[in-house]
Amino acid sequence: MTVAVYHPLEETTRWWVDALTELLPGWQVAAMDEIADPARVDYAVVWRPRPGALARCPNLRAIVSIGAGIDHVLADPALPRGVPIIRTVGRDLTQRMREYVALHVLRHHRDMPRQLQAQRERDWHAVVVPVAPRRSVGVMGLGNLGAAAARTLAGLGFATRGWARTQKSLDGVEVFAGPDRLDAFLDGCEILVNLLPLTRDTSGILDARLFGRLAEGACVINCARGAHLVDADLFAALDSGRIKQATLDVFHEEPLPADSPFWDHPAITVTPHIASRIDAATGGKLIAANLREFERTGSCPDLADAARGY
Ligand SMILES: NC(=O)c1ccc[n+]([C@@H]2O[C@H](COP(=O)([O-])OP(=O)(O)OC[C@H]3O[C@@H](n4cnc5c(N)ncnc54)[C@H](OP(=O)(O)O)[C@@H]3O)[C@@H](O)[C@H]2O)c1
């Protein structure tokens, strides 16, 4: 079997090639750019593949996304139709996202930015906030990551609600389903966490209209994709005080350019797409296990639904 690897950073491509070579004895693993005959490629393991690159591999059996989302693969207008796309998901990613969401929700809940400012001013200023059961927290997207995050927040005692495409039951979480229930989900929500996949339906969903439905002075945490957010609408909502604070892990352009206004905004916390960044050794094992399973059975549990977009 031949596996072609592509990541926009050459050194990261090299790392994946080395890791998968070790984990898949007997398979040929190489950087996509180093494979002279694309007809030899059985599997492609990619992050943000170059448009048209996958279409040049006529015998491709499956595409593996280095990550839970598949939007970066579907963004290729020449993507060969019908080739299965395998997501990279697992307990490790879910655990990391639970930690990130708990950290940032608690930080907003306990108004840590205000408390830290008081410390800088040597001001013994006690910020007293409502207890978690009186704090309304909403999670958009209740898949692998969103459901785990919502359960974690409910476990911490927050009045937790979640929004998904289809109805489901999650202990301690009030679930709203479908576009018709979006406003009911948003109404009065004080801390909003976005864990939706990026699709036609969800692109730009974090906009002025949505911010206007949240509680006055709500906080927003975007740890899904940069294109979910209408940047200008967030700046306007922060400037007007409609939104008090935002935590952003993902951006339209990554790495975030040095001159981006996000870096210095006093009400924005920037993290470099690390909410659930998997460590290399674990990621390699997940991908190798999926490839072996797919090769053996023609399927695997982490297959995405390309028509649905996630
Ligand atoms: N920042 C990071 O480090 C990081 C790491 C990994 C992933 N991510 C992002 O997190 C996203 C979510 O990952 P996941 O593994 O949890 O995804 P997932 O398992 O595919 O779940 C997606 C969830 O979103 C819901 N959904 C999809 N379209 C919707 C719509 N139009 N309206 C309402 N709900 C909708 C789905 O509803 P149903 O349940 O009804 O289908 C499902 O609950 C990824 O796509 C990726 O963009 C970020």
PDB file of C-alpha atoms and ligand atoms in Angstrom, residues 68-69 71 87 89 93 97 141-146 163-166 168 195-198 201-202 223-225 249-250 273-277 308 310, ligand 1:
ATOM      1  CA  ALA A  68     -11.662  16.078  13.102  1.00  0.00           C
ATOM      2  CA  GLY A  69     -13.006  18.542  10.513  1.00  0.00           C
ATOM      3  CA  ASP A  71     -13.870  21.287   5.563  1.00  0.00           C
ATOM      4  CA  ARG A  87     -11.642  11.910  10.179  1.00  0.00           C
ATOM      5  CA  VAL A  89     -10.937  11.622  16.178  1.00  0.00           C
ATOM      6  CA  LEU A  93      -8.824  14.895  21.146  1.00  0.00           C
ATOM      7  CA  MET A  97     -11.243  19.898  23.995  1.00  0.00           C
ATOM      8  CA  GLY A 141     -22.590  21.407  17.845  1.00  0.00           C
ATOM      9  CA  LEU A 142     -23.088  18.252  19.875  1.00  0.00           C
ATOM     10  CA  GLY A 143     -20.838  15.798  18.049  1.00  0.00           C
ATOM     11  CA  ASN A 144     -17.777  14.053  19.458  1.00  0.00           C
ATOM     12  CA  LEU A 145     -16.325  17.271  20.833  1.00  0.00           C
ATOM     13  CA  GLY A 146     -19.426  19.374  21.519  1.00  0.00           C
ATOM     14  CA  TRP A 163     -27.681  22.992  19.716  1.00  0.00           C
ATOM     15  CA  ALA A 164     -27.366  20.371  16.973  1.00  0.00           C
ATOM     16  CA  ARG A 165     -28.966  19.524  13.642  1.00  0.00           C
ATOM     17  CA  THR A 166     -30.879  16.560  15.033  1.00  0.00           C
ATOM     18  CA  LYS A 168     -30.587  13.983  21.010  1.00  0.00           C
ATOM     19  CA  LEU A 195     -18.010  23.468  18.169  1.00  0.00           C
ATOM     20  CA  LEU A 196     -19.838  23.204  14.851  1.00  0.00           C
ATOM     21  CA  PRO A 197     -18.228  21.787  11.731  1.00  0.00           C
ATOM     22  CA  LEU A 198     -17.655  24.344   8.969  1.00  0.00           C
ATOM     23  CA  ASP A 201     -25.009  26.117   6.658  1.00  0.00           C
ATOM     24  CA  THR A 202     -22.641  27.152   9.447  1.00  0.00           C
ATOM     25  CA  CYS A 223     -12.806  26.694  18.962  1.00  0.00           C
ATOM     26  CA  ALA A 224     -14.191  25.282  15.696  1.00  0.00           C
ATOM     27  CA  ARG A 225     -13.169  27.219  12.555  1.00  0.00           C
ATOM     28  CA  ASP A 249      -8.592  29.529  18.879  1.00  0.00           C
ATOM     29  CA  VAL A 250      -9.221  29.553  15.123  1.00  0.00           C
ATOM     30  CA  HIS A 273      -5.428  26.509  17.117  1.00  0.00           C
ATOM     31  CA  ILE A 274      -4.413  24.370  20.074  1.00  0.00           C
ATOM     32  CA  ALA A 275      -7.770  23.672  21.721  1.00  0.00           C
ATOM     33  CA  SER A 276      -7.541  20.043  20.741  1.00  0.00           C
ATOM     34  CA  ARG A 277      -4.230  19.754  18.928  1.00  0.00           C
ATOM     35  CA  ARG A 308     -23.484  16.344   4.742  1.00  0.00           C
ATOM     36  CA  TYR A 310     -18.962  16.660   8.336  1.00  0.00           C
TER      37      TYR A 310
HETATM   38  N1  LIG B   1      -9.687  24.027  17.606  1.00  0.00           N
HETATM   39  C1  LIG B   1      -9.319  22.775  17.536  1.00  0.00           C
HETATM   40  O1  LIG B   1      -8.251  22.399  18.017  1.00  0.00           O
HETATM   41  C2  LIG B   1     -10.231  21.770  16.884  1.00  0.00           C
HETATM   42  C3  LIG B   1      -9.889  20.413  16.954  1.00  0.00           C
HETATM   43  C4  LIG B   1     -10.745  19.479  16.406  1.00  0.00           C
HETATM   44  C5  LIG B   1     -11.915  19.903  15.775  1.00  0.00           C
HETATM   45  N2  LIG B   1     -12.215  21.234  15.709  1.00  0.00           N
HETATM   46  C6  LIG B   1     -13.477  21.676  15.072  1.00  0.00           C
HETATM   47  O2  LIG B   1     -14.561  21.135  15.808  1.00  0.00           O
HETATM   48  C7  LIG B   1     -15.558  20.723  14.882  1.00  0.00           C
HETATM   49  C8  LIG B   1     -16.491  19.722  15.533  1.00  0.00           C
HETATM   50  O3  LIG B   1     -15.834  18.487  15.695  1.00  0.00           O
HETATM   51  P1  LIG B   1     -16.645  17.158  16.115  1.00  0.00           P
HETATM   52  O4  LIG B   1     -15.689  16.029  15.972  1.00  0.00           O
HETATM   53  O5  LIG B   1     -17.362  17.349  17.385  1.00  0.00           O
HETATM   54  O6  LIG B   1     -17.726  17.119  14.921  1.00  0.00           O
HETATM   55  P2  LIG B   1     -18.900  16.074  14.691  1.00  0.00           P
HETATM   56  O7  LIG B   1     -18.728  14.879  15.557  1.00  0.00           O
HETATM   57  O8  LIG B   1     -19.008  15.899  13.218  1.00  0.00           O
HETATM   58  O9  LIG B   1     -20.208  16.853  15.217  1.00  0.00           O
HETATM   59  C9  LIG B   1     -20.728  17.974  14.592  1.00  0.00           C
HETATM   60  C10 LIG B   1     -21.932  18.475  15.381  1.00  0.00           C
HETATM   61  O10 LIG B   1     -22.414  19.684  14.787  1.00  0.00           O
HETATM   62  C11 LIG B   1     -23.805  19.546  14.516  1.00  0.00           C
HETATM   63  N3  LIG B   1     -24.168  20.283  13.296  1.00  0.00           N
HETATM   64  C12 LIG B   1     -23.647  20.148  12.052  1.00  0.00           C
HETATM   65  N4  LIG B   1     -24.250  20.992  11.194  1.00  0.00           N
HETATM   66  C13 LIG B   1     -25.177  21.669  11.929  1.00  0.00           C
HETATM   67  C14 LIG B   1     -26.116  22.668  11.615  1.00  0.00           C
HETATM   68  N5  LIG B   1     -26.261  23.148  10.370  1.00  0.00           N
HETATM   69  N6  LIG B   1     -26.922  23.118  12.600  1.00  0.00           N
HETATM   70  C15 LIG B   1     -26.813  22.633  13.870  1.00  0.00           C
HETATM   71  N7  LIG B   1     -25.930  21.682  14.232  1.00  0.00           N
HETATM   72  C16 LIG B   1     -25.110  21.211  13.276  1.00  0.00           C
HETATM   73  C17 LIG B   1     -24.042  18.062  14.324  1.00  0.00           C
HETATM   74  O11 LIG B   1     -25.405  17.773  14.535  1.00  0.00           O
HETATM   75  P3  LIG B   1     -25.977  16.253  14.507  1.00  0.00           P
HETATM   76  O12 LIG B   1     -25.408  15.609  15.762  1.00  0.00           O
HETATM   77  O13 LIG B   1     -27.424  16.424  14.581  1.00  0.00           O
HETATM   78  O14 LIG B   1     -25.442  15.645  13.239  1.00  0.00           O
HETATM   79  C18 LIG B   1     -23.095  17.481  15.382  1.00  0.00           C
HETATM   80  O15 LIG B   1     -23.724  17.482  16.635  1.00  0.00           O
HETATM   81  C19 LIG B   1     -14.733  20.185  13.707  1.00  0.00           C
HETATM   82  O16 LIG B   1     -15.486  20.157  12.514  1.00  0.00           O
HETATM   83  C20 LIG B   1     -13.595  21.166  13.638  1.00  0.00           C
HETATM   84  O17 LIG B   1     -13.949  22.246  12.813  1.00  0.00           O
HETATM   85  C21 LIG B   1     -11.390  22.167  16.245  1.00  0.00           C
END
